[in-house]
XYZ file of C-alpha atoms in Angstrom:
751
model
C 0.069 -0.010 0.132
C 1.346 3.464 -0.902
C 0.253 6.472 1.080
C 0.500 9.650 -0.690
C 1.221 12.748 1.289
C 0.938 16.065 -0.589
C 2.133 19.449 1.004
C 3.410 22.964 -0.273
C 6.857 21.848 -0.506
C 6.428 18.092 -0.956
C 4.620 16.332 -3.685
C 4.574 12.496 -2.779
C 6.126 9.754 -0.614
C 5.618 6.157 -1.018
C 5.790 3.568 1.644
C 5.238 -0.395 1.699
C 2.837 -2.553 3.756
C 1.930 -6.207 3.697
C -1.382 -6.060 1.957
C -2.360 -8.489 -0.754
C -3.203 -6.744 -4.048
C -5.110 -8.029 -6.975
C -3.301 -8.664 -10.250
C -4.054 -6.796 -13.365
C -2.657 -6.428 -16.986
C -1.717 -3.127 -18.422
C -3.279 -3.199 -22.075
C -4.159 0.717 -21.688
C -0.371 1.380 -21.490
C 1.027 -1.210 -24.198
C 1.389 1.585 -26.885
C 3.074 4.331 -24.808
C 6.674 5.277 -25.829
C 9.415 4.763 -23.410
C 12.535 7.009 -23.791
C 15.099 6.228 -21.263
C 16.633 9.150 -19.384
C 20.224 8.535 -18.519
C 20.599 11.735 -16.170
C 17.725 10.471 -14.076
C 18.887 6.651 -13.867
C 21.304 4.839 -11.874
C 22.916 1.649 -13.204
C 25.787 -0.483 -11.646
C 28.547 -0.771 -11.386
C 28.964 2.513 -9.651
C 32.260 3.893 -10.276
C 31.973 7.479 -9.037
C 34.939 9.431 -7.628
C 35.132 8.623 -3.866
C 31.629 8.738 -2.223
C 30.206 10.777 -5.287
C 27.834 9.388 -7.904
C 27.504 11.449 -11.204
C 23.940 13.364 -11.355
C 22.996 11.962 -7.789
C 23.830 13.274 -4.304
C 24.001 11.292 -1.058
C 24.014 12.153 2.552
C 24.080 10.653 6.075
C 25.191 7.122 6.623
C 25.109 6.197 2.996
C 27.509 3.705 1.532
C 28.503 3.419 -2.130
C 29.724 -0.068 -3.495
C 30.414 -1.302 -6.955
C 27.106 -3.306 -7.060
C 24.483 -1.374 -4.667
C 24.191 1.640 -2.792
C 23.338 1.010 1.019
C 21.219 3.733 2.469
C 21.462 2.539 5.879
C 23.753 -0.245 7.251
C 22.127 -3.007 9.743
C 23.009 -0.806 12.637
C 20.930 1.260 15.158
C 19.974 5.141 14.738
C 21.353 5.461 11.037
C 19.699 7.350 8.116
C 20.691 8.006 4.621
C 19.393 9.371 1.184
C 20.006 9.595 -2.380
C 18.779 12.326 -4.620
C 18.803 13.045 -8.173
C 20.564 16.436 -8.865
C 18.483 17.041 -11.910
C 14.816 17.831 -11.615
C 12.386 16.036 -13.909
C 11.271 18.420 -16.676
C 8.870 16.236 -18.700
C 5.237 15.893 -17.431
C 4.879 12.057 -17.748
C 7.396 9.394 -16.480
C 7.871 6.046 -15.259
C 10.489 4.968 -12.618
C 11.861 1.382 -12.152
C 13.579 0.780 -8.843
C 15.457 -2.521 -8.005
C 16.194 -2.567 -4.154
C 16.598 -5.031 -1.427
C 15.884 -4.725 2.467
C 17.527 -7.477 4.587
C 18.958 -7.703 8.108
C 19.825 -10.097 10.868
C 16.490 -10.045 12.725
C 13.604 -12.308 11.897
C 10.410 -10.636 12.824
C 11.586 -7.368 14.152
C 12.676 -4.880 11.372
C 14.145 -1.316 10.931
C 11.987 1.796 10.133
C 11.850 1.283 6.495
C 12.523 3.047 3.201
C 10.741 5.875 1.204
C 10.812 6.855 -2.312
C 10.075 10.594 -3.014
C 9.082 12.894 -5.823
C 9.497 16.186 -4.049
C 10.105 19.955 -4.679
C 13.200 20.162 -2.216
C 15.910 17.377 -2.217
C 18.612 16.873 0.233
C 16.641 17.547 3.377
C 17.411 15.044 6.038
C 14.629 14.200 8.503
C 13.701 12.042 11.554
C 11.554 9.727 9.501
C 12.847 7.581 6.735
C 15.835 9.787 6.712
C 13.620 12.750 5.189
C 10.735 14.587 6.035
C 7.328 12.858 6.976
C 5.932 9.991 8.991
C 5.392 6.431 7.425
C 6.200 2.733 8.135
C 6.846 -0.193 5.958
C 7.594 -3.893 5.959
C 9.011 -5.546 3.021
C 12.132 -7.405 3.761
C 14.097 -10.604 3.786
C 12.932 -11.786 0.524
C 14.785 -14.342 -1.621
C 15.036 -12.107 -4.599
C 15.519 -8.504 -5.146
C 12.387 -6.240 -5.155
C 11.285 -4.452 -8.045
C 9.166 -1.352 -8.193
C 7.595 0.696 -11.017
C 6.076 4.039 -10.560
C 4.212 5.318 -13.367
C 2.713 8.800 -13.896
C 0.698 9.366 -17.038
C -2.236 11.473 -17.947
C -2.551 12.483 -14.234
C -2.866 9.032 -13.036
C -0.430 7.630 -10.546
C 0.272 3.766 -10.824
C 2.344 1.681 -8.756
C 3.454 -1.956 -9.771
C 5.701 -4.498 -7.943
C 7.615 -7.645 -8.612
C 8.302 -9.271 -5.266
C 9.058 -12.921 -6.228
C 11.512 -12.161 -9.065
C 9.263 -13.511 -11.644
C 9.869 -10.642 -14.169
C 6.110 -9.837 -14.321
C 4.501 -6.730 -12.891
C 1.720 -6.803 -10.486
C -0.619 -4.059 -9.856
C -0.363 -2.338 -6.425
C -2.910 0.553 -6.850
C -3.715 3.213 -9.378
C -4.919 6.639 -8.356
C -6.300 9.074 -10.681
C -6.609 12.866 -10.450
C -3.105 13.292 -9.214
C -1.645 16.499 -10.362
C 2.413 16.785 -10.310
C 4.242 19.771 -11.713
C 7.566 19.673 -13.606
C 10.872 20.341 -11.947
C 10.739 18.196 -8.986
C 13.502 15.831 -7.745
C 13.476 11.946 -7.408
C 14.982 10.519 -4.230
C 15.122 7.497 -2.178
C 15.765 7.723 1.555
C 15.858 5.256 4.577
C 16.302 5.232 8.405
C 16.725 2.917 11.282
C 15.867 3.475 14.974
C 16.326 0.949 17.875
C 16.008 -1.783 15.338
C 17.960 -1.984 12.100
C 18.090 -3.244 8.546
C 20.156 -2.817 5.335
C 18.359 -0.982 2.783
C 20.063 -1.295 -0.478
C 19.339 0.472 -3.873
C 20.552 -1.476 -6.685
C 19.359 0.277 -9.654
C 17.047 3.124 -10.839
C 15.859 3.469 -14.327
C 13.933 6.416 -15.359
C 11.869 6.620 -18.710
C 10.152 9.607 -20.237
C 6.633 8.905 -21.611
C 5.150 10.395 -24.596
C 2.903 13.432 -23.833
C -0.599 13.004 -25.243
C -1.247 15.501 -28.138
C -4.133 17.272 -26.594
C -2.036 18.240 -23.636
C 1.187 19.596 -25.573
C -0.223 23.140 -25.552
C -0.657 23.168 -21.630
C 2.887 22.264 -20.757
C 3.953 25.806 -19.616
C 0.820 25.817 -17.413
C 1.764 22.525 -15.831
C 4.940 23.871 -14.462
C 3.105 26.400 -12.333
C 0.287 24.034 -10.900
C 0.472 23.221 -7.203
C 0.713 19.623 -6.443
C -2.531 18.081 -5.081
C -4.770 15.042 -5.678
C -8.481 15.046 -6.008
C -8.520 11.820 -3.535
C -6.152 13.259 -0.988
C -6.930 13.401 2.879
C -5.865 16.589 4.827
C -2.438 16.146 6.578
C -2.650 14.663 9.927
C -1.446 16.786 12.827
C 2.058 15.576 14.115
C 2.059 13.749 17.347
C 5.366 13.020 18.958
C 6.077 9.279 19.791
C 2.632 8.150 18.300
C 3.388 4.364 18.223
C -0.372 3.463 18.048
C -0.553 4.809 14.538
C 1.757 2.070 13.352
C 0.947 -0.846 15.380
C -2.618 -0.388 16.651
C -3.657 -0.631 20.305
C -1.864 -2.996 22.536
C -4.053 -6.343 22.821
C -5.041 -7.801 26.089
C -2.492 -10.799 25.586
C 0.308 -8.230 24.910
C -0.487 -6.231 27.986
C -0.760 -9.375 30.111
C 2.803 -10.440 28.857
C 4.159 -6.985 29.671
C 2.677 -6.769 33.183
C 3.836 -10.295 34.082
C 7.295 -9.436 32.774
C 7.439 -6.096 34.788
C 6.252 -8.158 38.065
C 9.220 -10.481 37.630
C 11.720 -7.633 37.076
C 10.333 -6.029 40.095
C 10.440 -9.259 42.262
C 14.274 -9.891 40.977
C 15.118 -6.302 41.790
C 13.505 -6.694 45.357
C 15.464 -9.713 45.915
C 18.803 -8.311 44.733
C 18.368 -5.293 46.848
C 17.651 -7.408 49.982
C 20.815 -9.486 49.443
C 22.701 -6.396 48.777
C 21.477 -4.793 52.136
C 22.141 -7.972 53.988
C 25.715 -8.297 52.800
C 26.105 -4.479 53.623
C 25.128 -5.015 57.145
C 27.245 -8.088 57.637
C 30.381 -6.154 56.143
C 29.735 -3.041 58.228
C 29.402 -5.423 61.459
C 32.817 -7.140 60.618
C 34.279 -3.723 59.744
C 33.285 -2.274 63.190
C 34.768 -5.179 64.845
C 38.065 -4.854 62.987
C 38.262 -1.091 63.464
C 37.748 -1.817 67.152
C 40.559 -4.022 67.492
C 42.645 -1.643 65.142
C 41.884 1.435 67.076
C 42.283 -0.405 70.473
C 45.493 -2.329 69.562
C 47.224 0.008 67.322
C 48.334 2.165 70.281
C 50.117 -0.961 72.273
C 51.442 -2.368 68.895
C 52.914 0.736 67.708
C 54.447 1.716 71.007
C 56.078 -1.783 71.355
C 57.590 -1.674 67.911
C 58.397 2.015 67.790
C 61.954 1.425 68.120
C 61.934 -1.441 65.631
C 59.484 -1.398 62.801
C 58.630 2.304 63.016
C 62.203 3.111 63.271
C 62.816 1.250 60.031
C 59.684 1.863 58.097
C 59.367 5.642 59.094
C 62.584 6.928 60.086
C 62.851 10.534 61.581
C 66.358 11.249 61.774
C 69.227 9.734 59.733
C 66.732 7.871 57.272
C 64.916 10.922 56.427
C 67.489 11.658 53.873
C 66.856 8.289 52.060
C 63.040 8.916 52.253
C 63.693 12.220 50.902
C 65.663 10.802 47.924
C 62.849 8.378 47.274
C 60.314 10.987 47.295
C 62.407 13.170 45.074
C 62.735 10.181 42.652
C 59.037 9.850 42.648
C 58.783 13.346 41.957
C 60.872 12.853 38.795
C 58.970 9.745 37.790
C 55.731 11.821 38.127
C 56.896 14.329 35.614
C 57.334 11.419 32.977
C 54.089 9.787 34.241
C 52.396 9.576 30.907
C 55.497 8.538 29.000
C 56.496 5.696 31.435
C 53.141 4.663 32.725
C 54.729 1.522 34.435
C 51.680 0.837 36.835
C 51.054 -2.560 37.763
C 49.163 -4.019 40.724
C 47.851 -7.070 42.375
C 45.449 -6.341 45.259
C 45.476 -8.477 48.216
C 42.277 -8.458 50.151
C 43.084 -9.601 53.726
C 40.643 -12.025 55.411
C 38.844 -10.036 57.985
C 38.557 -13.033 60.387
C 42.293 -13.882 60.175
C 43.084 -10.249 60.715
C 41.050 -10.111 63.794
C 42.523 -13.218 65.039
C 46.014 -11.981 64.444
C 45.309 -8.821 66.234
C 43.826 -10.708 69.293
C 46.850 -12.870 69.537
C 49.115 -9.850 69.065
C 47.236 -8.037 71.788
C 47.376 -10.885 74.259
C 51.247 -11.589 73.692
C 52.270 -8.088 73.547
C 53.862 -6.197 76.492
C 52.428 -2.959 77.898
C 55.545 -1.143 77.343
C 54.850 2.404 76.154
C 56.595 4.527 73.648
C 60.565 5.028 73.846
C 61.697 8.000 75.715
C 62.497 9.638 72.491
C 58.856 9.574 71.615
C 57.710 10.510 75.080
C 59.593 13.804 74.958
C 57.879 14.844 71.642
C 55.146 17.281 72.116
C 51.693 16.264 71.010
C 50.541 17.875 68.027
C 47.381 18.467 66.060
C 47.207 17.334 62.334
C 47.489 20.940 61.080
C 50.493 21.632 63.337
C 52.239 18.139 62.305
C 51.920 18.838 58.546
C 53.314 22.490 59.081
C 56.219 21.161 60.656
C 56.860 18.421 58.158
C 56.802 21.118 55.554
C 59.029 23.458 57.435
C 61.579 20.541 57.762
C 61.181 20.151 61.371
C 61.057 16.362 61.457
C 62.522 15.891 65.020
C 59.602 17.371 66.743
C 56.895 15.240 64.797
C 55.780 11.995 65.848
C 53.281 10.492 63.625
C 52.736 7.469 65.978
C 50.436 9.885 68.208
C 47.848 9.874 65.603
C 45.858 6.689 66.393
C 42.430 6.615 65.046
C 41.283 6.310 61.609
C 39.727 9.877 61.502
C 42.785 11.444 62.607
C 45.013 9.550 59.994
C 42.547 10.457 57.230
C 42.554 14.258 58.502
C 46.356 14.206 58.589
C 46.209 13.097 54.945
C 43.673 15.623 53.904
C 45.735 18.481 55.561
C 49.067 16.838 53.587
C 46.967 17.217 50.317
C 45.926 20.719 51.077
C 49.465 21.739 51.519
C 50.370 20.572 47.977
C 54.040 19.520 49.129
C 54.806 16.102 47.414
C 57.217 15.168 50.226
C 54.721 15.459 52.909
C 51.895 13.697 50.971
C 54.260 10.828 50.280
C 55.342 10.700 53.922
C 51.989 10.558 55.315
C 50.874 8.040 52.698
C 53.740 5.708 53.785
C 52.653 6.333 57.486
C 49.337 5.245 56.452
C 50.524 1.962 54.492
C 52.096 0.612 57.786
C 49.267 1.414 60.111
C 46.059 1.249 58.111
C 44.544 -2.071 56.647
C 45.206 -2.249 53.102
C 41.570 -2.510 52.100
C 40.699 0.498 54.097
C 43.824 2.357 52.806
C 42.883 1.622 49.134
C 39.349 2.870 49.672
C 40.436 6.082 51.096
C 43.017 6.717 48.457
C 40.617 6.040 45.645
C 38.287 8.758 47.262
C 41.287 11.164 46.920
C 42.902 11.113 43.290
C 45.865 13.410 44.370
C 46.878 11.062 47.211
C 46.475 7.976 44.756
C 48.472 9.515 42.118
C 51.368 10.146 44.689
C 50.832 6.506 45.954
C 51.261 5.164 42.401
C 54.287 7.276 41.886
C 55.782 5.956 45.238
C 55.051 2.470 44.265
C 56.778 2.922 40.958
C 59.899 4.213 42.428
C 59.697 1.299 44.903
C 59.463 -1.256 42.156
C 55.986 -2.578 43.298
C 54.676 -2.401 39.654
C 52.073 -5.270 39.923
C 50.200 -3.295 42.947
C 50.426 -0.210 40.809
C 48.497 -1.900 37.906
C 45.825 -3.364 39.908
C 45.295 -0.129 41.671
C 44.849 1.628 38.455
C 42.234 -0.902 37.502
C 40.447 -0.507 40.675
C 40.368 3.319 40.072
C 38.891 2.825 36.583
C 41.749 4.082 34.855
C 42.069 1.315 32.336
C 43.833 3.308 29.709
C 46.612 4.297 31.993
C 46.923 0.749 33.251
C 47.026 -0.583 29.564
C 49.821 1.703 28.598
C 51.476 1.061 31.781
C 51.759 -2.612 31.326
C 52.844 -2.157 27.565
C 55.583 0.183 28.823
C 56.720 -2.213 31.290
C 56.897 -5.182 28.637
C 59.106 -2.931 26.084
C 61.190 -1.380 28.735
C 65.026 -1.495 28.122
C 65.316 -3.968 31.040
C 63.323 -6.623 29.206
C 65.376 -6.085 25.815
C 67.835 -8.794 26.572
C 69.595 -10.767 24.083
C 68.943 -14.314 25.481
C 66.317 -16.309 23.715
C 64.576 -17.127 27.102
C 64.420 -13.556 28.229
C 62.806 -12.649 24.673
C 60.307 -15.298 25.154
C 59.505 -13.586 28.482
C 59.114 -10.345 26.898
C 56.700 -11.905 24.225
C 54.530 -13.098 27.111
C 54.466 -9.657 28.935
C 53.398 -8.145 25.834
C 50.505 -10.748 25.374
C 49.699 -10.129 28.854
C 49.514 -6.308 28.175
C 47.594 -7.170 25.011
C 44.671 -8.377 27.272
C 44.190 -4.876 28.904
C 43.720 -3.362 25.441
C 40.701 -5.720 24.878
C 39.011 -5.127 28.153
C 39.671 -1.284 28.769
C 36.870 0.210 26.525
C 36.705 1.259 22.810
C 39.313 3.764 23.423
C 41.727 1.096 23.516
C 40.585 -1.378 21.063
C 42.189 0.625 18.107
C 45.665 -0.209 19.608
C 44.739 -3.978 19.865
C 45.964 -4.639 16.345
C 49.219 -2.599 16.612
C 50.339 -4.535 19.648
C 49.482 -7.807 17.879
C 51.590 -6.749 15.123
C 54.310 -6.052 17.498
C 54.110 -9.310 18.945
C 54.149 -10.886 15.431
C 57.141 -9.141 14.735
C 59.110 -10.058 17.728
C 58.000 -13.721 17.067
C 59.517 -13.145 13.526
C 62.636 -11.529 14.650
C 63.594 -14.091 17.387
C 64.414 -17.213 15.246
C 66.468 -14.858 12.626
C 68.407 -13.216 15.399
C 69.208 -16.433 17.076
C 70.309 -18.169 13.691
C 72.399 -15.078 12.652
C 74.280 -14.686 16.031
C 75.113 -18.327 15.953
C 76.419 -18.053 12.323
C 78.185 -14.778 13.107
C 80.035 -16.142 16.147
C 81.159 -19.130 14.208
C 82.268 -16.961 11.296
C 84.361 -14.665 13.502
C 85.909 -17.320 15.710
C 86.684 -19.887 12.981
C 90.240 -20.116 11.789
C 89.156 -21.790 8.435
C 88.121 -20.188 5.345
C 84.542 -18.273 5.429
C 83.325 -20.460 2.579
C 83.841 -23.721 4.703
C 81.724 -22.260 7.702
C 78.334 -22.610 5.968
C 76.867 -23.184 2.452
C 75.318 -19.720 2.314
C 78.521 -17.970 1.240
C 77.098 -14.639 0.493
C 75.453 -14.340 3.966
C 78.610 -15.152 5.575
C 80.383 -12.511 3.566
C 77.700 -9.988 4.629
C 78.506 -10.790 8.306
C 82.288 -10.270 7.879
C 81.868 -7.106 5.911
C 79.201 -5.179 7.973
C 80.366 -5.449 11.545
C 79.353 -4.869 14.354
C 76.086 -6.655 13.227
C 73.136 -5.048 14.939
C 70.767 -6.950 17.461
C 67.567 -7.491 15.499
C 65.211 -7.851 18.321
C 63.421 -4.630 19.302
C 64.018 -2.905 15.785
C 60.888 -1.470 14.016
C 59.370 -2.946 11.018
C 61.260 -0.824 8.669
C 64.512 -1.172 10.366
C 63.865 -5.138 10.340
C 63.115 -4.842 6.583
C 66.585 -2.860 6.104
C 68.468 -5.517 8.292
C 67.061 -8.441 6.115
C 67.900 -6.663 2.998
C 71.470 -6.141 4.288
C 72.017 -9.382 5.277
C 69.533 -11.830 3.415
C 68.417 -9.974 0.352
C 69.264 -12.755 -2.034
C 67.069 -15.476 -0.256
C 63.838 -16.648 -1.838
C 60.623 -15.438 -0.749
C 59.637 -18.725 0.980
C 62.762 -18.264 3.469
C 61.851 -16.809 7.009
C 64.712 -14.495 6.938
C 64.020 -13.207 3.259
C 62.994 -9.458 2.970
C 60.368 -10.590 0.477
C 58.710 -12.971 3.062
C 58.535 -10.090 5.343
C 56.933 -7.741 2.991
C 54.201 -10.476 2.317
C 53.426 -11.193 6.114
C 53.295 -7.617 7.042
C 51.684 -6.191 3.880
C 54.423 -3.756 3.274
C 53.796 -1.441 0.350
C 55.863 -1.575 -2.786
C 57.147 2.135 -2.303
C 58.174 1.193 1.337
C 59.812 -2.103 0.241
C 61.745 -0.635 -2.668
C 62.830 2.482 -0.720
C 64.440 0.366 2.089
C 65.815 -1.906 -0.537
C 67.505 1.004 -2.482
C 69.134 2.144 0.638
C 70.509 -1.228 1.928
C 71.760 -2.481 -1.572
C 73.308 1.067 -2.239
C 75.250 0.697 1.181
C 76.445 -2.787 0.176
C 77.207 -1.601 -3.444
C 75.135 -4.105 -5.302
C 74.447 -2.042 -8.324
C 73.408 -4.757 -10.534
C 70.766 -5.745 -7.984
C 69.507 -2.140 -7.882
C 69.071 -2.237 -11.730
C 67.165 -5.543 -11.330
C 64.972 -4.101 -8.588
C 63.873 -0.988 -10.537
C 63.853 -2.594 -14.246
C 60.943 -4.456 -15.789
C 60.319 -5.720 -19.217
C 57.770 -3.720 -21.605
C 55.458 -5.347 -23.948
C 58.065 -5.065 -26.673
C 60.719 -6.909 -24.469
C 62.907 -3.869 -23.790
C 64.008 -3.339 -20.268
C 62.735 -0.057 -18.609
C 63.232 1.446 -15.345
C 60.133 2.074 -13.047
C 59.859 5.702 -12.347
C 56.548 6.056 -10.914
C 57.103 4.532 -7.353
C 60.087 6.418 -6.126
C 61.070 9.835 -7.686
C 64.079 9.653 -9.971
C 65.646 12.357 -8.048
C 65.681 10.480 -4.744
C 67.141 7.650 -6.327
C 70.066 9.541 -7.711
C 70.667 11.095 -4.521
C 70.981 7.754 -2.641
C 73.165 6.519 -5.495
C 75.647 9.295 -5.176
C 75.621 9.288 -1.461
C 76.847 5.802 -1.636
C 79.408 6.377 -4.534
C 77.683 4.654 -7.399
C 79.606 4.432 -10.703
C 79.159 7.498 -12.952
C 77.859 5.376 -15.820
C 74.917 4.396 -13.405
C 74.298 7.894 -12.174
C 74.130 9.159 -15.791
C 71.749 6.381 -16.667
C 69.397 7.414 -13.882
C 70.059 11.082 -14.369
C 68.781 10.902 -17.879
C 65.416 9.765 -16.528
C 64.780 13.105 -14.822
C 62.164 14.823 -16.724
C 63.350 18.559 -15.550
C 66.338 19.298 -17.510
C 67.263 22.230 -15.415
C 66.825 19.880 -12.204
C 69.142 17.398 -14.055
C 71.683 20.088 -14.565
C 71.640 21.146 -11.015
C 72.084 17.627 -9.719
C 74.883 17.017 -12.179
C 76.682 20.208 -11.044
C 76.100 18.970 -7.256
C 77.402 15.629 -7.775
C 80.781 17.275 -9.815
C 79.701 15.605 -12.968
C 81.006 18.346 -15.204
C 81.293 16.509 -18.399
C 77.629 15.348 -18.048
C 76.580 18.938 -17.237
C 78.447 20.172 -20.328
C 76.461 17.901 -22.556
C 73.268 19.426 -21.203
C 74.438 22.821 -21.765
C 75.439 21.780 -25.282
C 72.042 20.285 -25.848
C 70.592 23.536 -24.654
C 72.895 25.471 -26.850
C 73.651 27.654 -23.838
C 77.085 29.216 -24.561
C 76.994 31.752 -21.619
C 76.413 29.018 -18.945
C 78.777 26.785 -20.844
C 81.566 29.547 -20.324
C 80.604 29.836 -16.915
C 80.974 26.109 -16.190
C 84.544 26.341 -17.971
C 85.463 28.995 -15.753
C 84.435 27.163 -12.623
C 86.855 24.237 -13.412
C 89.588 26.191 -14.933
C 93.014 25.232 -13.290
C 91.780 21.915 -12.065
C 94.007 19.059 -13.016
C 91.641 16.328 -12.707
C 89.198 18.333 -14.976
C 91.650 18.996 -17.951
C 89.612 16.636 -20.260
C 86.534 18.344 -19.489
C 88.146 21.839 -20.302
C 89.359 20.441 -23.563
C 85.937 18.947 -24.256
C 84.172 22.386 -23.516
C 86.707 24.187 -25.665
C 86.043 21.935 -28.829
C 82.275 22.508 -28.177
C 82.755 26.351 -28.231
C 84.731 26.500 -31.460
C 82.508 23.901 -33.036
C 80.606 25.264 -36.187
C 77.833 22.868 -36.147
C 76.178 24.151 -33.062
C 73.912 27.156 -33.344
C 74.244 28.981 -29.969
C 71.287 30.755 -28.566
C 73.342 33.476 -26.762
């Protein structure tokens, strides 16, 4: 069924529904003349420039392929449109449209697709990707769907071919439809929460012959306002009017939704009760643990004040060491984003075991008070303690005097407000030794500044696993992922033994998992790290074999040819010393290494640069550029020619000049002292003769430069060249060559 909506700025829109139509023939139109209109048609293959098609505009999420145009992919909240750039200027026409609607769903489908004949094109809207409100269902058919829209003698006819039989079936016909000239043809589609693929395969537009009695009224037809005798008045738009599309909800559906809502409510209540019960139990256990912590901490800390606290929180001679540690942490903080070596393994102490240990410690401990040193220290408030630490008066500050959890957290808050890195780190170290780990982590996560300083402190202390776990607990997945990757590729892991390299690969594979669970922002790096791991696995056997062979060659007293059957590789190891370690090199440097030592190997060899090119999909331009540099360094001039030469259709050998600029090739050859004959051969390929002359002068190829000037018949610059080499003994032959050219009568000089 097609619904026709006519407004001041829109002529018509068609949409599909599931209604069974009667079949009919078309005898009244059999004698019409059909004239294909190329500018209003669309035929595959679509070979536009980029995302454009001649005579057609696209917008939204439209995708152009060679065989179809996808208005919307099978994704949610997508829209797209395809509009003819040229308005239809003939009164009667017929349009054949081949399309396909498909998706992953069976019974649920996207919003639909609409075909427009409108006054204004390229106006995206929120229904079907354009400007009005209809719905449709015509999808998942075995064949492409064909649609024919005919407008002739003020009659609009719709015909369909759904089953691919090649025969048109009448859908409907409406008389008294008056459409003006100059309107645009378009196809749009949209998806919402449900989605489908909406593909346009072809559009064919035909101009129909105008009846003789209407030829005189064509000028008047361009001025008419679009309308239909049988059209209804436009409906008022009501937002979210789902009942207009699906009807009122049946009692069965109402019962189903009500039952589902009750089930969800019961599950939510049960989960809430369980969560409340667990929370109460946790608070009771935490309260008991805090009781023992607060009551026993004073005795435990005073007994161990001369031992454990002297070791862990030194106030006198150890303060210098602590200051160095903090200063190191500050330096690490400046490179926080670069290093990012943050790793963690959270240990959640069992609360019952913790309580038992505290009870046993309380029963076995002595009632000895703090040492005389601490007894002589004046008791300070948290604010005064922080001020004295900042002032450097550590001898008169005893952090052991702060017993309760609230006092310790207040001390931390004052340290954060002070902004002093040393003070914050000192207080965090004190809390680490006097608070339970679970409580400390919880409070640090609530204070991001303190958490950052704690992570820096752990980094300087080498506790990388703990750092990574804390980063994950704080939700900083991106930092944790890059930290684990930075740890895997740090210089300390770049060792030369095979076992240590295998360990590095395992660290990288472990870091790779963080890039798959850290969110969409990290997924883009997953393939890059995977390629890094693949490259390391490719480098490891090559490095192992080359190291073995190189050691055998250098320590062998026999001839090089007797060490291995691969003589050319052995000579390369002898000539190009010291041999660099292949492990850890980038892809391009690895390619350079393989060209330098293994260029002659076939592409099925693991160490061959041609095998590396295939495995990592290296472009031809990159491959030739690296090969040119390595072969020029080893002075393999004949292999360079082989690299760039190819056979033409006539059998002659030519040099490829469209991949790497000839000027760059010549510069590399000259830098590596290539023979003059080879330089001249490649210089001849430089199209710009002035650039060729400039390069010849730079490379001190004066005879070649003189030949260019003679060819240009430029006597003035030839004399200047002669003057520049006058008196040089090694250029005497060039001077005589230029003198003979200047006195030659066969050359007609321009100046």
